[in-house]
Each structure stands twice: as structure tokens, then as C-alpha cells.
JSON list of C-alpha atoms in Angstrom, two decimals:
[
{"chain": "A", "resi": 1, "resn": "GLU", "atom": "CA", "xyz": [0.03, 0.10, 0.01]},
{"chain": "A", "resi": 2, "resn": "LEU", "atom": "CA", "xyz": [1.37, 3.30, -0.95]},
{"chain": "A", "resi": 3, "resn": "LYS", "atom": "CA", "xyz": [2.06, 5.42, 1.89]},
{"chain": "A", "resi": 4, "resn": "VAL", "atom": "CA", "xyz": [3.20, 9.10, 1.66]},
{"chain": "A", "resi": 5, "resn": "GLU", "atom": "CA", "xyz": [4.92, 10.97, 4.46]},
{"chain": "A", "resi": 6, "resn": "GLN", "atom": "CA", "xyz": [5.65, 14.72, 4.85]},
{"chain": "A", "resi": 7, "resn": "ASN", "atom": "CA", "xyz": [7.77, 16.28, 7.47]},
{"chain": "A", "resi": 8, "resn": "PRO", "atom": "CA", "xyz": [7.60, 18.60, 9.18]},
{"chain": "A", "resi": 9, "resn": "LEU", "atom": "CA", "xyz": [3.75, 18.62, 9.81]},
{"chain": "A", "resi": 10, "resn": "PHE", "atom": "CA", "xyz": [4.19, 22.32, 10.99]},
{"chain": "A", "resi": 11, "resn": "LEU", "atom": "CA", "xyz": [6.68, 24.79, 10.20]},
{"chain": "A", "resi": 12, "resn": "SER", "atom": "CA", "xyz": [7.01, 28.32, 11.64]},
{"chain": "A", "resi": 13, "resn": "MET", "atom": "CA", "xyz": [9.55, 30.78, 9.93]},
{"chain": "A", "resi": 14, "resn": "GLN", "atom": "CA", "xyz": [10.63, 33.97, 10.07]},
{"chain": "A", "resi": 15, "resn": "GLU", "atom": "CA", "xyz": [10.46, 36.12, 6.96]},
{"chain": "A", "resi": 16, "resn": "GLY", "atom": "CA", "xyz": [13.63, 35.77, 5.01]},
{"chain": "A", "resi": 17, "resn": "LYS", "atom": "CA", "xyz": [14.71, 32.38, 6.18]},
{"chain": "A", "resi": 18, "resn": "ASN", "atom": "CA", "xyz": [15.06, 29.47, 4.03]},
{"chain": "A", "resi": 19, "resn": "TYR", "atom": "CA", "xyz": [13.67, 25.90, 4.73]},
{"chain": "A", "resi": 20, "resn": "THR", "atom": "CA", "xyz": [12.78, 22.59, 3.30]},
{"chain": "A", "resi": 21, "resn": "ILE", "atom": "CA", "xyz": [9.79, 20.44, 3.32]},
{"chain": "A", "resi": 22, "resn": "TYR", "atom": "CA", "xyz": [10.48, 16.82, 2.65]},
{"chain": "A", "resi": 23, "resn": "CYS", "atom": "CA", "xyz": [8.01, 14.16, 1.29]},
{"chain": "A", "resi": 24, "resn": "ASN", "atom": "CA", "xyz": [8.73, 10.38, 1.40]},
{"chain": "A", "resi": 25, "resn": "TYR", "atom": "CA", "xyz": [6.97, 7.97, -0.47]},
{"chain": "A", "resi": 26, "resn": "SER", "atom": "CA", "xyz": [6.88, 3.97, -0.11]},
{"chain": "A", "resi": 27, "resn": "THR", "atom": "CA", "xyz": [6.32, 2.71, -3.55]},
{"chain": "A", "resi": 28, "resn": "THR", "atom": "CA", "xyz": [7.96, 3.40, -6.90]},
{"chain": "A", "resi": 29, "resn": "SER", "atom": "CA", "xyz": [6.59, 6.31, -8.73]},
{"chain": "A", "resi": 30, "resn": "ASP", "atom": "CA", "xyz": [7.87, 8.40, -11.35]},
{"chain": "A", "resi": 31, "resn": "ARG", "atom": "CA", "xyz": [5.90, 11.26, -10.75]},
{"chain": "A", "resi": 32, "resn": "LEU", "atom": "CA", "xyz": [4.81, 13.73, -7.81]},
{"chain": "A", "resi": 33, "resn": "TYR", "atom": "CA", "xyz": [2.60, 16.72, -7.25]},
{"chain": "A", "resi": 34, "resn": "TRP", "atom": "CA", "xyz": [2.57, 19.63, -4.79]},
{"chain": "A", "resi": 35, "resn": "TYR", "atom": "CA", "xyz": [-0.24, 21.52, -3.90]},
{"chain": "A", "resi": 36, "resn": "ARG", "atom": "CA", "xyz": [-0.99, 24.53, -1.95]},
{"chain": "A", "resi": 37, "resn": "GLN", "atom": "CA", "xyz": [-4.19, 25.11, 0.16]},
{"chain": "A", "resi": 38, "resn": "ASP", "atom": "CA", "xyz": [-5.32, 28.36, 1.86]},
{"chain": "A", "resi": 39, "resn": "PRO", "atom": "CA", "xyz": [-7.62, 28.04, 4.81]},
{"chain": "A", "resi": 40, "resn": "GLY", "atom": "CA", "xyz": [-11.12, 27.16, 3.86]},
{"chain": "A", "resi": 41, "resn": "LYS", "atom": "CA", "xyz": [-10.12, 26.82, 0.29]},
{"chain": "A", "resi": 42, "resn": "SER", "atom": "CA", "xyz": [-9.37, 24.35, -2.46]},
{"chain": "A", "resi": 43, "resn": "LEU", "atom": "CA", "xyz": [-5.92, 22.81, -3.67]},
{"chain": "A", "resi": 44, "resn": "GLU", "atom": "CA", "xyz": [-4.05, 24.92, -6.13]},
{"chain": "A", "resi": 45, "resn": "SER", "atom": "CA", "xyz": [-1.48, 23.09, -8.23]},
{"chain": "A", "resi": 46, "resn": "LEU", "atom": "CA", "xyz": [2.26, 24.17, -7.74]},
{"chain": "A", "resi": 47, "resn": "PHE", "atom": "CA", "xyz": [4.37, 21.67, -9.32]},
{"chain": "A", "resi": 48, "resn": "VAL", "atom": "CA", "xyz": [4.17, 18.45, -11.41]},
{"chain": "A", "resi": 49, "resn": "LEU", "atom": "CA", "xyz": [7.43, 16.66, -11.23]},
{"chain": "A", "resi": 50, "resn": "LEU", "atom": "CA", "xyz": [7.55, 13.87, -14.03]},
{"chain": "A", "resi": 51, "resn": "SER", "atom": "CA", "xyz": [11.09, 12.10, -13.72]},
{"chain": "A", "resi": 52, "resn": "ASN", "atom": "CA", "xyz": [14.13, 11.46, -11.69]},
{"chain": "A", "resi": 53, "resn": "GLY", "atom": "CA", "xyz": [16.05, 14.75, -11.09]},
{"chain": "A", "resi": 54, "resn": "ALA", "atom": "CA", "xyz": [13.24, 16.80, -11.91]},
{"chain": "A", "resi": 55, "resn": "VAL", "atom": "CA", "xyz": [13.51, 20.35, -10.53]},
{"chain": "A", "resi": 56, "resn": "LYS", "atom": "CA", "xyz": [10.85, 23.27, -10.94]},
{"chain": "A", "resi": 57, "resn": "GLN", "atom": "CA", "xyz": [10.92, 26.57, -9.69]},
{"chain": "A", "resi": 58, "resn": "GLU", "atom": "CA", "xyz": [8.30, 29.31, -9.17]},
{"chain": "A", "resi": 59, "resn": "GLY", "atom": "CA", "xyz": [9.13, 32.69, -7.39]},
{"chain": "A", "resi": 60, "resn": "ARG", "atom": "CA", "xyz": [10.42, 31.56, -3.82]},
{"chain": "A", "resi": 61, "resn": "LEU", "atom": "CA", "xyz": [9.59, 27.98, -4.12]},
{"chain": "A", "resi": 62, "resn": "MET", "atom": "CA", "xyz": [11.60, 25.06, -5.84]},
{"chain": "A", "resi": 63, "resn": "ALA", "atom": "CA", "xyz": [10.59, 21.39, -5.99]},
{"chain": "A", "resi": 64, "resn": "SER", "atom": "CA", "xyz": [12.70, 18.58, -6.82]},
{"chain": "A", "resi": 65, "resn": "LEU", "atom": "CA", "xyz": [12.21, 14.89, -7.06]},
{"chain": "A", "resi": 66, "resn": "ASP", "atom": "CA", "xyz": [14.69, 11.63, -6.65]},
{"chain": "A", "resi": 67, "resn": "THR", "atom": "CA", "xyz": [12.58, 8.75, -7.60]},
{"chain": "A", "resi": 68, "resn": "LYS", "atom": "CA", "xyz": [15.43, 6.30, -6.59]},
{"chain": "A", "resi": 69, "resn": "ALA", "atom": "CA", "xyz": [15.43, 7.62, -2.91]},
{"chain": "A", "resi": 70, "resn": "ARG", "atom": "CA", "xyz": [11.48, 8.08, -3.31]},
{"chain": "A", "resi": 71, "resn": "LEU", "atom": "CA", "xyz": [11.92, 11.74, -2.07]},
{"chain": "A", "resi": 72, "resn": "SER", "atom": "CA", "xyz": [10.71, 14.98, -3.02]},
{"chain": "A", "resi": 73, "resn": "THR", "atom": "CA", "xyz": [11.75, 18.28, -1.54]},
{"chain": "A", "resi": 74, "resn": "LEU", "atom": "CA", "xyz": [10.04, 21.83, -1.46]},
{"chain": "A", "resi": 75, "resn": "HIS", "atom": "CA", "xyz": [12.63, 24.33, -0.65]},
{"chain": "A", "resi": 76, "resn": "ILE", "atom": "CA", "xyz": [11.47, 27.75, 0.48]},
{"chain": "A", "resi": 77, "resn": "THR", "atom": "CA", "xyz": [14.00, 30.69, -0.20]},
{"chain": "A", "resi": 78, "resn": "ALA", "atom": "CA", "xyz": [13.58, 33.89, 1.70]},
{"chain": "A", "resi": 79, "resn": "ALA", "atom": "CA", "xyz": [10.04, 33.43, 3.00]},
{"chain": "A", "resi": 80, "resn": "VAL", "atom": "CA", "xyz": [7.43, 36.14, 3.00]},
{"chain": "A", "resi": 81, "resn": "HIS", "atom": "CA", "xyz": [4.10, 36.06, 4.67]},
{"chain": "A", "resi": 82, "resn": "ASP", "atom": "CA", "xyz": [2.15, 35.41, 1.38]},
{"chain": "A", "resi": 83, "resn": "LEU", "atom": "CA", "xyz": [3.76, 31.85, 1.41]},
{"chain": "A", "resi": 84, "resn": "SER", "atom": "CA", "xyz": [1.70, 30.87, 4.51]},
{"chain": "A", "resi": 85, "resn": "ALA", "atom": "CA", "xyz": [-0.74, 27.98, 3.78]},
{"chain": "A", "resi": 86, "resn": "THR", "atom": "CA", "xyz": [-0.77, 24.11, 4.01]},
{"chain": "A", "resi": 87, "resn": "TYR", "atom": "CA", "xyz": [1.33, 22.37, 1.38]},
{"chain": "A", "resi": 88, "resn": "PHE", "atom": "CA", "xyz": [0.62, 18.77, 0.28]},
{"chain": "A", "resi": 89, "resn": "CYS", "atom": "CA", "xyz": [2.79, 16.37, -1.93]},
{"chain": "A", "resi": 90, "resn": "ALA", "atom": "CA", "xyz": [0.71, 13.65, -3.57]},
{"chain": "A", "resi": 91, "resn": "VAL", "atom": "CA", "xyz": [1.92, 10.40, -5.41]},
{"chain": "A", "resi": 92, "resn": "PRO", "atom": "CA", "xyz": [-0.48, 8.80, -8.07]},
{"chain": "A", "resi": 93, "resn": "ARG", "atom": "CA", "xyz": [-1.48, 5.33, -7.49]},
{"chain": "A", "resi": 94, "resn": "GLY", "atom": "CA", "xyz": [-2.42, 2.75, -10.20]},
{"chain": "A", "resi": 95, "resn": "TYR", "atom": "CA", "xyz": [-4.46, 2.92, -13.44]},
{"chain": "A", "resi": 96, "resn": "GLY", "atom": "CA", "xyz": [-6.23, 6.28, -13.22]},
{"chain": "A", "resi": 97, "resn": "ASN", "atom": "CA", "xyz": [-3.60, 7.97, -11.22]},
{"chain": "A", "resi": 98, "resn": "LYS", "atom": "CA", "xyz": [-5.58, 8.57, -7.94]},
{"chain": "A", "resi": 99, "resn": "LEU", "atom": "CA", "xyz": [-3.65, 10.67, -5.63]},
{"chain": "A", "resi": 100, "resn": "VAL", "atom": "CA", "xyz": [-2.24, 9.46, -2.46]},
{"chain": "A", "resi": 101, "resn": "PHE", "atom": "CA", "xyz": [-1.52, 12.75, -0.48]},
{"chain": "A", "resi": 102, "resn": "GLY", "atom": "CA", "xyz": [0.89, 13.38, 2.63]},
{"chain": "A", "resi": 103, "resn": "ALA", "atom": "CA", "xyz": [-0.74, 14.86, 5.91]},
{"chain": "A", "resi": 104, "resn": "GLY", "atom": "CA", "xyz": [0.19, 18.34, 4.54]},
{"chain": "A", "resi": 105, "resn": "THR", "atom": "CA", "xyz": [2.76, 20.85, 6.08]},
{"chain": "A", "resi": 106, "resn": "ILE", "atom": "CA", "xyz": [1.24, 23.75, 7.79]},
{"chain": "A", "resi": 107, "resn": "LEU", "atom": "CA", "xyz": [3.52, 26.64, 7.02]},
{"chain": "A", "resi": 108, "resn": "ARG", "atom": "CA", "xyz": [3.48, 29.97, 9.11]},
{"chain": "A", "resi": 109, "resn": "VAL", "atom": "CA", "xyz": [5.61, 32.80, 8.25]},
{"chain": "A", "resi": 110, "resn": "LYS", "atom": "CA", "xyz": [6.15, 35.50, 10.65]},
{"chain": "A", "resi": 111, "resn": "SER", "atom": "CA", "xyz": [7.17, 38.91, 10.26]},
{"chain": "B", "resi": 1, "resn": "ASP", "atom": "CA", "xyz": [-14.07, 30.62, -16.15]},
{"chain": "B", "resi": 2, "resn": "THR", "atom": "CA", "xyz": [-13.38, 27.12, -17.42]},
{"chain": "B", "resi": 3, "resn": "GLY", "atom": "CA", "xyz": [-12.25, 25.47, -13.96]},
{"chain": "B", "resi": 4, "resn": "VAL", "atom": "CA", "xyz": [-13.81, 22.93, -12.09]},
{"chain": "B", "resi": 5, "resn": "SER", "atom": "CA", "xyz": [-16.94, 24.04, -10.32]},
{"chain": "B", "resi": 6, "resn": "GLN", "atom": "CA", "xyz": [-19.04, 22.44, -7.43]},
{"chain": "B", "resi": 7, "resn": "ASP", "atom": "CA", "xyz": [-22.15, 23.26, -6.02]},
{"chain": "B", "resi": 8, "resn": "PRO", "atom": "CA", "xyz": [-23.09, 23.91, -3.27]},
{"chain": "B", "resi": 9, "resn": "ARG", "atom": "CA", "xyz": [-20.21, 25.31, -1.76]},
{"chain": "B", "resi": 10, "resn": "HIS", "atom": "CA", "xyz": [-21.70, 24.61, 1.89]},
{"chain": "B", "resi": 11, "resn": "LYS", "atom": "CA", "xyz": [-24.27, 22.31, 3.13]},
{"chain": "B", "resi": 12, "resn": "ILE", "atom": "CA", "xyz": [-25.55, 21.81, 6.56]},
{"chain": "B", "resi": 13, "resn": "THR", "atom": "CA", "xyz": [-27.81, 19.00, 7.15]},
{"chain": "B", "resi": 14, "resn": "LYS", "atom": "CA", "xyz": [-29.46, 16.93, 9.94]},
{"chain": "B", "resi": 15, "resn": "ARG", "atom": "CA", "xyz": [-28.11, 13.58, 10.63]},
{"chain": "B", "resi": 16, "resn": "GLY", "atom": "CA", "xyz": [-30.32, 10.82, 8.57]},
{"chain": "B", "resi": 17, "resn": "GLN", "atom": "CA", "xyz": [-30.94, 13.31, 5.79]},
{"chain": "B", "resi": 18, "resn": "ASN", "atom": "CA", "xyz": [-29.76, 12.56, 2.33]},
{"chain": "B", "resi": 19, "resn": "VAL", "atom": "CA", "xyz": [-27.54, 15.22, 0.25]},
{"chain": "B", "resi": 20, "resn": "THR", "atom": "CA", "xyz": [-26.27, 15.38, -3.01]},
{"chain": "B", "resi": 21, "resn": "PHE", "atom": "CA", "xyz": [-23.47, 17.42, -4.43]},
{"chain": "B", "resi": 22, "resn": "ARG", "atom": "CA", "xyz": [-22.77, 18.42, -8.03]},
{"chain": "B", "resi": 23, "resn": "CYS", "atom": "CA", "xyz": [-19.24, 18.67, -9.78]},
{"chain": "B", "resi": 24, "resn": "ASP", "atom": "CA", "xyz": [-18.84, 20.39, -13.15]},
{"chain": "B", "resi": 25, "resn": "PRO", "atom": "CA", "xyz": [-15.44, 19.34, -14.58]},
{"chain": "B", "resi": 26, "resn": "ILE", "atom": "CA", "xyz": [-13.15, 21.24, -17.02]},
{"chain": "B", "resi": 27, "resn": "SER", "atom": "CA", "xyz": [-14.54, 20.81, -20.53]},
{"chain": "B", "resi": 28, "resn": "GLU", "atom": "CA", "xyz": [-13.36, 17.60, -22.44]},
{"chain": "B", "resi": 29, "resn": "HIS", "atom": "CA", "xyz": [-11.64, 16.18, -19.28]},
{"chain": "B", "resi": 30, "resn": "ASN", "atom": "CA", "xyz": [-12.40, 12.67, -19.30]},
{"chain": "B", "resi": 31, "resn": "ARG", "atom": "CA", "xyz": [-11.62, 11.59, -15.89]},
{"chain": "B", "resi": 32, "resn": "LEU", "atom": "CA", "xyz": [-13.28, 13.13, -12.64]},
{"chain": "B", "resi": 33, "resn": "TYR", "atom": "CA", "xyz": [-12.32, 12.24, -9.39]},
{"chain": "B", "resi": 34, "resn": "TRP", "atom": "CA", "xyz": [-14.10, 12.57, -5.77]},
{"chain": "B", "resi": 35, "resn": "TYR", "atom": "CA", "xyz": [-12.00, 12.94, -2.77]},
{"chain": "B", "resi": 36, "resn": "ARG", "atom": "CA", "xyz": [-12.90, 13.69, 0.93]},
{"chain": "B", "resi": 37, "resn": "GLN", "atom": "CA", "xyz": [-10.83, 15.91, 3.42]},
{"chain": "B", "resi": 38, "resn": "THR", "atom": "CA", "xyz": [-11.30, 16.25, 6.98]},
{"chain": "B", "resi": 39, "resn": "LEU", "atom": "CA", "xyz": [-9.92, 18.84, 9.09]},
{"chain": "B", "resi": 40, "resn": "GLY", "atom": "CA", "xyz": [-6.15, 18.65, 9.38]},
{"chain": "B", "resi": 41, "resn": "GLN", "atom": "CA", "xyz": [-5.71, 15.86, 7.01]},
{"chain": "B", "resi": 42, "resn": "GLY", "atom": "CA", "xyz": [-4.96, 15.43, 3.42]},
{"chain": "B", "resi": 43, "resn": "PRO", "atom": "CA", "xyz": [-7.66, 14.64, 0.61]},
{"chain": "B", "resi": 44, "resn": "GLU", "atom": "CA", "xyz": [-8.55, 10.82, 0.50]},
{"chain": "B", "resi": 45, "resn": "PHE", "atom": "CA", "xyz": [-9.75, 9.43, -2.73]},
{"chain": "B", "resi": 46, "resn": "LEU", "atom": "CA", "xyz": [-13.25, 8.20, -2.77]},
{"chain": "B", "resi": 47, "resn": "THR", "atom": "CA", "xyz": [-14.00, 7.09, -6.26]},
{"chain": "B", "resi": 48, "resn": "TYR", "atom": "CA", "xyz": [-13.36, 8.24, -10.24]},
{"chain": "B", "resi": 49, "resn": "PHE", "atom": "CA", "xyz": [-14.77, 8.19, -13.57]},
{"chain": "B", "resi": 50, "resn": "GLN", "atom": "CA", "xyz": [-13.44, 7.94, -17.02]},
{"chain": "B", "resi": 51, "resn": "ASN", "atom": "CA", "xyz": [-15.98, 9.26, -19.16]},
{"chain": "B", "resi": 52, "resn": "GLU", "atom": "CA", "xyz": [-19.36, 7.86, -17.86]},
{"chain": "B", "resi": 53, "resn": "ALA", "atom": "CA", "xyz": [-17.73, 4.58, -16.26]},
{"chain": "B", "resi": 54, "resn": "GLN", "atom": "CA", "xyz": [-17.07, 4.60, -12.72]},
{"chain": "B", "resi": 55, "resn": "LEU", "atom": "CA", "xyz": [-13.70, 2.47, -12.28]},
{"chain": "B", "resi": 56, "resn": "GLU", "atom": "CA", "xyz": [-12.78, 2.45, -8.91]},
{"chain": "B", "resi": 57, "resn": "LYS", "atom": "CA", "xyz": [-14.33, 2.90, -5.55]},
{"chain": "B", "resi": 58, "resn": "SER", "atom": "CA", "xyz": [-12.56, 3.36, -2.36]},
{"chain": "B", "resi": 59, "resn": "ARG", "atom": "CA", "xyz": [-13.37, 1.32, 0.59]},
{"chain": "B", "resi": 60, "resn": "LEU", "atom": "CA", "xyz": [-14.07, 4.42, 2.48]},
{"chain": "B", "resi": 61, "resn": "LEU", "atom": "CA", "xyz": [-17.08, 4.57, 0.05]},
{"chain": "B", "resi": 62, "resn": "SER", "atom": "CA", "xyz": [-19.66, 2.88, 2.34]},
{"chain": "B", "resi": 63, "resn": "ASP", "atom": "CA", "xyz": [-22.96, 1.82, 0.73]},
{"chain": "B", "resi": 64, "resn": "ARG", "atom": "CA", "xyz": [-24.49, 5.21, 1.75]},
{"chain": "B", "resi": 65, "resn": "PHE", "atom": "CA", "xyz": [-22.34, 6.75, -0.89]},
{"chain": "B", "resi": 66, "resn": "SER", "atom": "CA", "xyz": [-23.11, 6.79, -4.47]},
{"chain": "B", "resi": 67, "resn": "ALA", "atom": "CA", "xyz": [-21.80, 8.52, -7.43]},
{"chain": "B", "resi": 68, "resn": "GLU", "atom": "CA", "xyz": [-22.95, 8.99, -11.21]},
{"chain": "B", "resi": 69, "resn": "ARG", "atom": "CA", "xyz": [-21.37, 10.48, -14.06]},
{"chain": "B", "resi": 70, "resn": "PRO", "atom": "CA", "xyz": [-24.42, 10.43, -16.72]},
{"chain": "B", "resi": 71, "resn": "LYS", "atom": "CA", "xyz": [-23.01, 11.14, -20.32]},
{"chain": "B", "resi": 72, "resn": "GLY", "atom": "CA", "xyz": [-19.47, 11.66, -19.06]},
{"chain": "B", "resi": 73, "resn": "SER", "atom": "CA", "xyz": [-19.96, 15.22, -18.09]},
{"chain": "B", "resi": 74, "resn": "PHE", "atom": "CA", "xyz": [-21.00, 16.44, -14.91]},
{"chain": "B", "resi": 75, "resn": "SER", "atom": "CA", "xyz": [-20.84, 14.01, -11.64]},
{"chain": "B", "resi": 76, "resn": "THR", "atom": "CA", "xyz": [-23.09, 13.80, -8.51]},
{"chain": "B", "resi": 77, "resn": "LEU", "atom": "CA", "xyz": [-22.15, 12.40, -5.17]},
{"chain": "B", "resi": 78, "resn": "GLU", "atom": "CA", "xyz": [-25.15, 11.30, -2.93]},
{"chain": "B", "resi": 79, "resn": "ILE", "atom": "CA", "xyz": [-24.72, 10.56, 0.52]},
{"chain": "B", "resi": 80, "resn": "GLN", "atom": "CA", "xyz": [-27.99, 8.73, 2.01]},
{"chain": "B", "resi": 81, "resn": "ARG", "atom": "CA", "xyz": [-28.68, 8.85, 5.64]},
{"chain": "B", "resi": 82, "resn": "THR", "atom": "CA", "xyz": [-25.93, 11.21, 6.81]},
{"chain": "B", "resi": 83, "resn": "GLU", "atom": "CA", "xyz": [-23.80, 10.54, 9.98]},
{"chain": "B", "resi": 84, "resn": "GLN", "atom": "CA", "xyz": [-21.77, 13.07, 11.89]},
{"chain": "B", "resi": 85, "resn": "GLY", "atom": "CA", "xyz": [-18.71, 11.38, 10.74]},
{"chain": "B", "resi": 86, "resn": "ASP", "atom": "CA", "xyz": [-19.59, 12.37, 7.06]},
{"chain": "B", "resi": 87, "resn": "SER", "atom": "CA", "xyz": [-18.85, 16.07, 8.17]},
{"chain": "B", "resi": 88, "resn": "ALA", "atom": "CA", "xyz": [-16.00, 17.05, 5.80]},
{"chain": "B", "resi": 89, "resn": "MET", "atom": "CA", "xyz": [-14.67, 18.73, 2.66]},
{"chain": "B", "resi": 90, "resn": "TYR", "atom": "CA", "xyz": [-15.69, 16.93, -0.66]},
{"chain": "B", "resi": 91, "resn": "LEU", "atom": "CA", "xyz": [-13.52, 17.89, -3.22]},
{"chain": "B", "resi": 92, "resn": "CYS", "atom": "CA", "xyz": [-13.79, 17.14, -7.25]},
{"chain": "B", "resi": 93, "resn": "ALA", "atom": "CA", "xyz": [-10.99, 17.07, -9.55]},
{"chain": "B", "resi": 94, "resn": "SER", "atom": "CA", "xyz": [-10.74, 16.51, -13.17]},
{"chain": "B", "resi": 95, "resn": "SER", "atom": "CA", "xyz": [-7.97, 15.56, -15.53]},
{"chain": "B", "resi": 96, "resn": "GLY", "atom": "CA", "xyz": [-7.52, 15.36, -19.51]},
{"chain": "B", "resi": 97, "resn": "ARG", "atom": "CA", "xyz": [-6.65, 12.81, -21.87]},
{"chain": "B", "resi": 98, "resn": "GLN", "atom": "CA", "xyz": [-2.85, 11.49, -21.83]},
{"chain": "B", "resi": 99, "resn": "GLY", "atom": "CA", "xyz": [-0.75, 12.72, -24.47]},
{"chain": "B", "resi": 100, "resn": "PRO", "atom": "CA", "xyz": [2.72, 13.96, -25.06]},
{"chain": "B", "resi": 101, "resn": "TYR", "atom": "CA", "xyz": [2.25, 17.32, -23.20]},
{"chain": "B", "resi": 102, "resn": "ASN", "atom": "CA", "xyz": [-0.63, 16.25, -20.87]},
{"chain": "B", "resi": 103, "resn": "TYR", "atom": "CA", "xyz": [0.48, 14.84, -17.52]},
{"chain": "B", "resi": 104, "resn": "ASN", "atom": "CA", "xyz": [-2.65, 13.68, -16.06]},
{"chain": "B", "resi": 105, "resn": "GLU", "atom": "CA", "xyz": [-2.44, 16.70, -13.61]},
{"chain": "B", "resi": 106, "resn": "GLN", "atom": "CA", "xyz": [-5.59, 16.81, -11.56]},
{"chain": "B", "resi": 107, "resn": "PHE", "atom": "CA", "xyz": [-7.35, 20.31, -11.18]},
{"chain": "B", "resi": 108, "resn": "PHE", "atom": "CA", "xyz": [-9.56, 20.55, -8.11]},
{"chain": "B", "resi": 109, "resn": "GLY", "atom": "CA", "xyz": [-12.67, 22.36, -7.65]},
{"chain": "B", "resi": 110, "resn": "PRO", "atom": "CA", "xyz": [-13.56, 24.68, -4.66]},
{"chain": "B", "resi": 111, "resn": "GLY", "atom": "CA", "xyz": [-15.11, 21.98, -2.65]},
{"chain": "B", "resi": 112, "resn": "THR", "atom": "CA", "xyz": [-18.43, 21.20, -0.87]},
{"chain": "B", "resi": 113, "resn": "ARG", "atom": "CA", "xyz": [-18.23, 21.80, 2.93]},
{"chain": "B", "resi": 114, "resn": "LEU", "atom": "CA", "xyz": [-20.67, 19.46, 4.54]},
{"chain": "B", "resi": 115, "resn": "THR", "atom": "CA", "xyz": [-21.67, 19.97, 8.18]},
{"chain": "B", "resi": 116, "resn": "VAL", "atom": "CA", "xyz": [-23.78, 16.98, 9.62]},
{"chain": "B", "resi": 117, "resn": "LEU", "atom": "CA", "xyz": [-25.64, 18.11, 12.76]}
]
């Protein structure tokens, strides 16, 4: 059974600091997705990582995928308050690409 | 706006009542998914359709839940005899056909928040 684990589950950061969120998964997959969710809102797609070694960047966020280690990272550079949200990684399972989500990382950026 | 839409956005009901939610996917997306998200958790897969065919149902989907996608367009999710444990956000997502530039990325709707009293 595919399991997806994120850590940390809660992250309180100072503005301007850097940090990394980790996503481990238990079975082979060549793709991984990162989503952002604001309180009471739906999920916004951030990154689609399609192969081993994939790296994508958007603004202060950079995501990478190591399929051999079954690990993805979401790196935050020089955090700003607007990045405060919950971040989920998700791995597709089986035919139809049903997504298995991690528990989420709640990010709070303090000024 | 051509994104995924859901209706209603909020539903409050009493235990034992039936409720129905609707999802309109992105036009021409052939796959439609339903997920459930409880407070503090990631979304959990419930069921999905490819065109009008329901191809998989999670064991989370008890007999009180039924989903349809007539004509392969919009979908409905019905919960009969609601229980307090059904309180959650119900999310719908859709994805397009596989192709060289389509990665089966799922696009999510705004969700329907169900509260069972």
C-alpha cells in the first residue's frame, strides 16, 4: 500500500529565512505533485514533477524529485508572509492516477 | 471561467438526511475524481470516472454513498442517511486525456463543505 509522509507537519518561519519540506513515499513512482491550500479553500497546483532529477522553480519555491530515494523536497527561499498556507505532496497510484496525499505541512511565516 | 466547479459550496444537514453534491469538470476532461478531506488531513480518494464509467471505488465509500456521471459530463455524489462522521470537505477534480504534453495533472474544484448536525 502506498504511503506518503511529509515532514515537518508544522513549520513556523521568520520572514527572509530558508527552509525545506520533505516528502517520502513508500512505493515506486516516477511522478509527484505539490499543491498549496489556503484555509477553507481548495487545492492549487504548484508543481508537477515527472521524472527522476526533475527540478521546478516558481518564485521563492523550488521542488525536486529523486525517484530512487522516493523523496521530493520543496525548498522555500527567503520566506514571505504570503507563503503561509498548507502544502501537500501527492503521489499517483495505479491506473487512473488516483492521488495519495501526505498529511500536509502547515507553514506560518512570521514577520 | 473554465475551471472545475462544485455546488453547493456549503451544506448543513441533520443526521439521517440525504444530500447530493454536483461537480462540473473542465470541459473535455475525461477523468473525474472525488476526494474527501477532514480537518487537518490530506484529501483521501473516494472514487473516479473515466467518461461515464465508474472505474474504482475506495473502501471509504460505504453503501450509503453513490456517485454517477451520466453522459460523461458532470458528476453527482449522493450520501444517504448522513452521519456526523460524514462531515468533511468533498473535493472534485478532473484531468485530461494522456498525450505528449498532458501529464494527467488533476485540477481541483472549490469543494463542498458538509456539516452534519
